[in-house]
Short mmCIF file of C-alpha atoms in Angstrom, two decimals:
data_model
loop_
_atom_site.label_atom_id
_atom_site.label_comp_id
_atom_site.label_asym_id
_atom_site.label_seq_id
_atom_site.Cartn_x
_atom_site.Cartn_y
_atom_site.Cartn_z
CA UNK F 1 97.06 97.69 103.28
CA UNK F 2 98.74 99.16 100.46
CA UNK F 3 100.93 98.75 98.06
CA UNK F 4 104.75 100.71 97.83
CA UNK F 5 106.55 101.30 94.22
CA UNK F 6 109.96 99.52 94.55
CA UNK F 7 113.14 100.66 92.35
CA UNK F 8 113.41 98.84 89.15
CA UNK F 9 116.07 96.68 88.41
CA UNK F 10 118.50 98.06 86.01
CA UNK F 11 117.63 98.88 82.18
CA UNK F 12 120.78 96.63 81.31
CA UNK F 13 119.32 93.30 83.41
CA UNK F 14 117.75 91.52 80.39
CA UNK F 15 117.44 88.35 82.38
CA UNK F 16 115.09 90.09 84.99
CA UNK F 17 111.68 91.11 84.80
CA UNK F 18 111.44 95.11 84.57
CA UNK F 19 108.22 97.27 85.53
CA UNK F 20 104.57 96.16 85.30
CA UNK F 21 101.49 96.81 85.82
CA UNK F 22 99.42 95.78 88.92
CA UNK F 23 95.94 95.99 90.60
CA UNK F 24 96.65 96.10 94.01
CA UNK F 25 96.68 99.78 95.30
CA UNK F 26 98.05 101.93 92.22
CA UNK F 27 99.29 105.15 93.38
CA UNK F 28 99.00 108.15 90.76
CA UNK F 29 101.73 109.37 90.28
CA UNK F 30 104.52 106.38 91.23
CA UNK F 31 105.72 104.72 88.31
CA UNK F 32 109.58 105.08 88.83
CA UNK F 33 109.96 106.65 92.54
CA UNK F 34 110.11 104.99 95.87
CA UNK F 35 106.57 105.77 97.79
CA UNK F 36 107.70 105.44 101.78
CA UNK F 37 105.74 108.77 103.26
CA UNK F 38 102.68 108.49 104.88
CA UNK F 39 101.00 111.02 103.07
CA UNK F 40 101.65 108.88 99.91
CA UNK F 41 100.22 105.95 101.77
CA UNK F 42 97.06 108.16 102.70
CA UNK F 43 96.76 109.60 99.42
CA UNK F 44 96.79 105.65 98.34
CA UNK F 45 94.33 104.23 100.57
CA UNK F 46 91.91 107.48 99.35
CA UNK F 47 92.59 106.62 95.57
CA UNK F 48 92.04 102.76 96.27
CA UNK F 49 88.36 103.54 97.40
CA UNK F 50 87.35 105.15 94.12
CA UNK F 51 87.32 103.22 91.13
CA UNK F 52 89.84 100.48 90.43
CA UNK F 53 91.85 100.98 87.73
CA UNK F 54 95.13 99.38 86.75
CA UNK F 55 98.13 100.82 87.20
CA UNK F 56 102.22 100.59 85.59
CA UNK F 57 104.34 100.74 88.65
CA UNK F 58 108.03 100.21 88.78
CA UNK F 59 108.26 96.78 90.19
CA UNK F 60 111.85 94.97 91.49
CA UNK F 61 110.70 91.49 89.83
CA UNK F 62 114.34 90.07 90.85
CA UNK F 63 113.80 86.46 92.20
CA UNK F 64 110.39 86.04 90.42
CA UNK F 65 110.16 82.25 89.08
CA UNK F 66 112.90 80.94 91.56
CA UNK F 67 112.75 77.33 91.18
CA UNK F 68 110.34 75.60 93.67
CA UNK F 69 108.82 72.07 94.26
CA UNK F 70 105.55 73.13 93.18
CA UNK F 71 104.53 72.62 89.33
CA UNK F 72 102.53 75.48 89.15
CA UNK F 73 105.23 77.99 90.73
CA UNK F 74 107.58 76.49 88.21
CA UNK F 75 105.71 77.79 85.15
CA UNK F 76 106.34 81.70 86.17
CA UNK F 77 108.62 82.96 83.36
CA UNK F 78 112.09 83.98 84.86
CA UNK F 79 112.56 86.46 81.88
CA UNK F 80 110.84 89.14 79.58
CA UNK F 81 111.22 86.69 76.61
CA UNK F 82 109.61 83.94 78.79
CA UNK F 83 106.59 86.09 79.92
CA UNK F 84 106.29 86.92 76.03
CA UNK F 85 106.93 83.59 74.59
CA UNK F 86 103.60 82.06 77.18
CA UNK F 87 101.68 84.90 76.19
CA UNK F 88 102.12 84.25 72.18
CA UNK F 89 101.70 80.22 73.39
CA UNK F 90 97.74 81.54 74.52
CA UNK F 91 96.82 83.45 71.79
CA UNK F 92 97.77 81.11 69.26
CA UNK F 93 96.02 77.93 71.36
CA UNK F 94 93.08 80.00 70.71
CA UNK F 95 93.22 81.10 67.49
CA UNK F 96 95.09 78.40 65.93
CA UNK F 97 92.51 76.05 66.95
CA UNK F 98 89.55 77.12 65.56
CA UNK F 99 87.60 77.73 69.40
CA UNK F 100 84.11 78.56 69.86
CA UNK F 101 83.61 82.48 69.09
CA UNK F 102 82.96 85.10 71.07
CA UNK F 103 79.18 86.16 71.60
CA UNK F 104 78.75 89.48 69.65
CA UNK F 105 80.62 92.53 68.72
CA UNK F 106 82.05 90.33 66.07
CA UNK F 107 81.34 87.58 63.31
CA UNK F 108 80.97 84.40 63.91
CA UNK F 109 84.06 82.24 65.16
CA UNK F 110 85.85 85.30 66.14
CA UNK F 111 87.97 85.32 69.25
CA UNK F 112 88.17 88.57 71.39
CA UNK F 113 91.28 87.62 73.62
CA UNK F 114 92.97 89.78 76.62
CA UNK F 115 96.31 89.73 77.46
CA UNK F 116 98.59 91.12 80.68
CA UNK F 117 102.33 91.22 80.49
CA UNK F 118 104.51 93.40 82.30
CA UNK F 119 106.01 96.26 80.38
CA UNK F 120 110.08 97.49 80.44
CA UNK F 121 108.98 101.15 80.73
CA UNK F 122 106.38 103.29 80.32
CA UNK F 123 104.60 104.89 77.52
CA UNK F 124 102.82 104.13 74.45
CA UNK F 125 106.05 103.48 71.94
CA UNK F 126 107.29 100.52 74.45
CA UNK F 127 104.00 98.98 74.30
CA UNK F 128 104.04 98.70 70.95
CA UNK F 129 107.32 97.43 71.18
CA UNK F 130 105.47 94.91 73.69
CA UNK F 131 103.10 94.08 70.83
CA UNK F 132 105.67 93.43 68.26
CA UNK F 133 107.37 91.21 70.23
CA UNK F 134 104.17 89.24 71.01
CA UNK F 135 103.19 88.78 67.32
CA UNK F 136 106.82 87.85 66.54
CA UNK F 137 106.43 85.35 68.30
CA UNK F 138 103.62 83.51 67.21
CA UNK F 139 103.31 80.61 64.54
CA UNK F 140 104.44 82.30 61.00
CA UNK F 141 100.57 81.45 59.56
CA UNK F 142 98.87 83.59 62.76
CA UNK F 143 101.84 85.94 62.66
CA UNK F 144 100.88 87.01 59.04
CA UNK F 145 96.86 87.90 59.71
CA UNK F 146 98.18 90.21 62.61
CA UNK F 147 97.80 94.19 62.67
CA UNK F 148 99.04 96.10 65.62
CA UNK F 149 96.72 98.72 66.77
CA UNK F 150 98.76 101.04 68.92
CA UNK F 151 96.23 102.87 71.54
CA UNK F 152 98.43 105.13 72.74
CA UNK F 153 101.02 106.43 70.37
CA UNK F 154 101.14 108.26 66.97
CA UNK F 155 104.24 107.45 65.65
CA UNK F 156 103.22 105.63 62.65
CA UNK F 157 102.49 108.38 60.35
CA UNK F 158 99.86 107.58 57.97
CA UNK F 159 97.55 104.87 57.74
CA UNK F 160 100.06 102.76 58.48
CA UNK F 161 103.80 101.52 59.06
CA UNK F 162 105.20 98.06 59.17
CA UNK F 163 107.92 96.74 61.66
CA UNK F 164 109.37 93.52 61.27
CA UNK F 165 106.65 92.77 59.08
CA UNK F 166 103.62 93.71 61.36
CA UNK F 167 101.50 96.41 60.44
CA UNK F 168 101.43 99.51 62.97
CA UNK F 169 98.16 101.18 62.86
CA UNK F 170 97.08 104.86 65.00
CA UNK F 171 93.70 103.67 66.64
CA UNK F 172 92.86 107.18 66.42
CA UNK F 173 93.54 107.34 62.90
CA UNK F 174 91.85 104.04 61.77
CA UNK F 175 88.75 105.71 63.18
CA UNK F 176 88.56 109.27 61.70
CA UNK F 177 89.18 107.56 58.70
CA UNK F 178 86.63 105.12 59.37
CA UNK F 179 88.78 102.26 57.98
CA UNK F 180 87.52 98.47 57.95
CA UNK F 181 90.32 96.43 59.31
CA UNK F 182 90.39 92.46 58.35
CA UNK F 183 92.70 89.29 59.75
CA UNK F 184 93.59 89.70 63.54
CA UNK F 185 93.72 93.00 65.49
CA UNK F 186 95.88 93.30 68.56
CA UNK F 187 94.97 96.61 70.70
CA UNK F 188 98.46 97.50 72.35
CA UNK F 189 97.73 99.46 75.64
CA UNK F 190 93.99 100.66 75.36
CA UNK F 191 92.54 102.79 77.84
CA UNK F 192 89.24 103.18 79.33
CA UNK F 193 88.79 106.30 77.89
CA UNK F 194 89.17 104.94 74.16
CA UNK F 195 86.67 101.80 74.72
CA UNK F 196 84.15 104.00 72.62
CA UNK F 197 86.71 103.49 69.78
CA UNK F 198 87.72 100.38 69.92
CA UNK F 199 84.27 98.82 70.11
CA UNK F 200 83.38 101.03 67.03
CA UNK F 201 86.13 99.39 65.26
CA UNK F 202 85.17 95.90 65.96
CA UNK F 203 81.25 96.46 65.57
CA UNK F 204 81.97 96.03 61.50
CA UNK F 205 85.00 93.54 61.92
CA UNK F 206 85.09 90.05 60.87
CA UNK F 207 88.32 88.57 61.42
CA UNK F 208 89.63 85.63 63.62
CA UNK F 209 90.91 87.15 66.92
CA UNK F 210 91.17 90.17 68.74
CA UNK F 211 93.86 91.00 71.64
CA UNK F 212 93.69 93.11 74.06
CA UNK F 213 97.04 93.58 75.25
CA UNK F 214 97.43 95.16 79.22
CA UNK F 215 94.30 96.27 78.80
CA UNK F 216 93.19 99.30 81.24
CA UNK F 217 89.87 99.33 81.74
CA UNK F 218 86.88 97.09 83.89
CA UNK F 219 83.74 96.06 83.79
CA UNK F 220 82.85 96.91 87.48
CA UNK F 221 83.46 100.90 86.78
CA UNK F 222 82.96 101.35 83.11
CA UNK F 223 79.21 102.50 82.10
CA UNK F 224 76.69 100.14 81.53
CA UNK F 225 76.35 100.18 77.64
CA UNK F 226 80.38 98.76 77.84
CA UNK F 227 80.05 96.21 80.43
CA UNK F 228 79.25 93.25 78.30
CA UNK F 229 81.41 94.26 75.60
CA UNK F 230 84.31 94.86 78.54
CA UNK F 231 83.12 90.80 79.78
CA UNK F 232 83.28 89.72 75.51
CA UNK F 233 87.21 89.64 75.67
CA UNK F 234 88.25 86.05 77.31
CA UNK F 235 91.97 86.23 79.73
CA UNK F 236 94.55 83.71 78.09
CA UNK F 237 97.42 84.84 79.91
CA UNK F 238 98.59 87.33 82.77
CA UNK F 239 101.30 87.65 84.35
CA UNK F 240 101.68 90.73 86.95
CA UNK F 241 104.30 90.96 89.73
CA UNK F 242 103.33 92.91 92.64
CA UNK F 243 103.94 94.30 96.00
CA UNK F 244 101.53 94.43 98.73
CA UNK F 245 101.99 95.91 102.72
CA UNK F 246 100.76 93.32 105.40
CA UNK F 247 101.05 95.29 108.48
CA UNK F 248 103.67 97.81 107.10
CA UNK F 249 105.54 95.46 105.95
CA UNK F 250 106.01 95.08 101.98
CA UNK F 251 105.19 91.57 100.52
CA UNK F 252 106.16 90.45 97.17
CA UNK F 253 104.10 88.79 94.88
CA UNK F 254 102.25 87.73 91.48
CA UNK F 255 99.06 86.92 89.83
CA UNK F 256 99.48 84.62 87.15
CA UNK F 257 97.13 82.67 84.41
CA UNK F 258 98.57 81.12 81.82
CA UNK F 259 95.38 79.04 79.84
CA UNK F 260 97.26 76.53 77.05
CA UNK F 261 94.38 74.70 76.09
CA UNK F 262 90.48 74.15 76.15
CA UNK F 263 88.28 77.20 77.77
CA UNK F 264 89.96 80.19 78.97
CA UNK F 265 87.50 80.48 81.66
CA UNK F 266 89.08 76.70 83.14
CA UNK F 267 92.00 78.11 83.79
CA UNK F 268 92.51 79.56 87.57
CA UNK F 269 93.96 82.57 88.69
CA UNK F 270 96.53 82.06 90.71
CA UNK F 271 98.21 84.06 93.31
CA UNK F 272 101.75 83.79 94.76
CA UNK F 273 103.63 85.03 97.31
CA UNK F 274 107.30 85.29 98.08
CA UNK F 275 108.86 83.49 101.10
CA UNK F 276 112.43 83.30 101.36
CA UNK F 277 113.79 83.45 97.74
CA UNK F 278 110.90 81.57 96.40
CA UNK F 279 107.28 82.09 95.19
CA UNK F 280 104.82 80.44 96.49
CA UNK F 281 101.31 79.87 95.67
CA UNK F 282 98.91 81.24 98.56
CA UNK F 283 95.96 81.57 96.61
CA UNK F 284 93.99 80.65 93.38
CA UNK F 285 90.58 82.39 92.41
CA UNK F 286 87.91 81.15 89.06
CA UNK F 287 87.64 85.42 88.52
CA UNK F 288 90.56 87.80 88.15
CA UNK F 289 91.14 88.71 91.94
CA UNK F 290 90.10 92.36 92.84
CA UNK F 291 92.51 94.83 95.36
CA UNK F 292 90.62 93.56 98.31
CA UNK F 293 91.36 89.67 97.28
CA UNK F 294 94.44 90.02 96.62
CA UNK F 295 94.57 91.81 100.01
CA UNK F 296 92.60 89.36 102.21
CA UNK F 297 94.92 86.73 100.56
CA UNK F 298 98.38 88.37 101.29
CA UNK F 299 96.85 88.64 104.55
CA UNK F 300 95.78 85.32 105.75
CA UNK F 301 99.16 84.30 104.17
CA UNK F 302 101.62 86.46 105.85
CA UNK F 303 99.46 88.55 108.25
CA UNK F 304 99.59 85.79 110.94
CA UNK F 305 103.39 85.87 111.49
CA UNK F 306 103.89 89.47 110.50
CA UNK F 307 105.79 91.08 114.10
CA UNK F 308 103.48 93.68 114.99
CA UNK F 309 100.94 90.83 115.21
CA UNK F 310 103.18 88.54 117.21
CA UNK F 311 104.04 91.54 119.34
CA UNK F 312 100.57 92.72 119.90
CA UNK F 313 99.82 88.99 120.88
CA UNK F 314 102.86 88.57 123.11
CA UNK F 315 101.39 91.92 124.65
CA UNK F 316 98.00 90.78 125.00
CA UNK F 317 99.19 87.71 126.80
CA UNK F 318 101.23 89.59 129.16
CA UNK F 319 98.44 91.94 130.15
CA UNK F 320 96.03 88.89 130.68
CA UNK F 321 98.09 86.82 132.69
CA UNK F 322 98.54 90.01 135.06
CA UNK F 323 94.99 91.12 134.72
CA UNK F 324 93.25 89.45 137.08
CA UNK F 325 91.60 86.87 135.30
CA UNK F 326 90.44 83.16 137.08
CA UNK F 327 94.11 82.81 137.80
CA UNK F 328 94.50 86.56 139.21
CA UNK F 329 94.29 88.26 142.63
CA UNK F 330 90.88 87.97 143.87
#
């Protein structure tokens, strides 16, 4: 199984969903391009059995949150601003609420929060744009303690820039400088390859909450010393379409958590898959579902009725009823 990088929908379509990321078999080097040879799909399969790692592929989200029966289908954001509006809805259940802190790598009472939302394009200056939007949209009182932390692009000269009121920080900056940051942090786009950083940032830090916004890293590759600090940050909200092959043929589909209230760790993953013009849930998970749930999911879902299986039964019937089984020429 694998899964195939689908045109986005147009730059112009506000109303859609543009490209995210997703866990189910990243490919390299297919962000924006249409993956359909079978060396690609090779190449995939050989990438998926290294170490997982989440990847921004250009996903057609058009028809994601069609209106269903079920509830829990319902609450998938149609839009960009819907996905970012429930994400900002999270953070600020969590923080605005005084919760139980996080154990270590902060002070006591402090939150360490993660965050997945899917991104227009990529690159690090649209993530931060992802982060100011975020932060815009919390409650004015959380709003104000916020500094952005951009991971992955420079251009705020300095020591700092503000947009829209929101401070713009270089995480690369902050710590040459070795600058103690107060009030809330959010980490826009941080890598595996910057955890180092980022947990020698927050080893001094006492504020409220710290976000960790489409986070790229995990706790079943990273080194030992990071694991627990990698398990510290708590998922409020995610929301990543995706596309998965069952038998060849390309399924689409979302994970989605969306905690408003009490522990993050009560609220399920859930998994959806599209039939017809609708999502549908197929799935639902107490962990954040790896490639090969996801896959075993998609599969029991849609692998039943997929045609190549029907035809290999249909074949496998006709073969035993001429076979010479009880019923057959003796």
């Amino acid at each position: 199984m694998s899964c195939v990088a689908v045109s986005a929908t147009p730059a112009g379509a506000v109303a859609q969903l543009q490209p995210c990321r997703t866990v189910v078999r990243p490919f390299c080097a297919a962000q924006k391009s249409r993956a359909t040879s079978t060396s690609q799909l090779q190449a995939a399969r050989r990438q998926a059995a290294g170490p997982r790692r989440l990847a921004r592929l250009a996903c057609q989200a058009a028809g994601f949150g069609s209106s269903t029966s079920k509830d829990e289908a319902a609450k998938l954001p149609k839009s960009r601003d819907e996905a970012v509006s429930q994400a900002a809805a999270a953070i600020a259940a969590q923080l605005s609420g005084g919760g139980k802190g996080s154990k270590g790598f902060a002070g006591e009472g402090s939150r360490k929060l993660c965050v997945d939302v899917p991104v227009v394009e990529s690159g690090g200056a649209a993530m931060v744009q992802l982060a100011q939007e975020i932060v815009a949209a919390l409650p004015k009182p959380l709003r104000q303690q916020f500094t952005i932390i951009s991971c992955t692009y420079d251009g705020s000269s300095g020591s700092g820039s503000s947009s829209g009121g929101v401070k713009v920080v270089s995480l690369k900056s902050v710590v040459e400088r070795g600058e103690d940051l107060d009030g809330c942090l959010l980490f826009a786009g941080p890598s595996s390859s910057q955890l180092d950083s980022v947990m020698r940032l927050l080893a001094y830090w006492r504020g409220a909450g710290a976000v960790a916004l489409n986070a790229d890293w995990s706790a079943e590759t990273a080194p030992v010393e990071q694991v627990a600090f990698i398990k510290s940050f708590e998922a409020v909200y995610c929301f990543l379409p995706l596309m998965v092959k069952v038998l060849f043929i390309g399924k689409e589909g979302a994970v989605f958590k969306w905690c408003t209230s009490g522990s993050p760790n009560s609220a399920p993953w859930r998994i959806f898959g599209k039939e017809g013009n609708r999502l549908e849930q197929i799935g639902q998970m107490k962990h954040r579902p790896s490639n090969a749930d996801l896959e075993t999911v998609f599969y029991n879902a849609f692998g039943v009725n997929n045609p190549l299986n029907r035809g290999i039964q249909s074949l496998r019937n006709m073969v035993g009823g001429n076979g010479g089984g009880k019923g057959g020429k003796q």
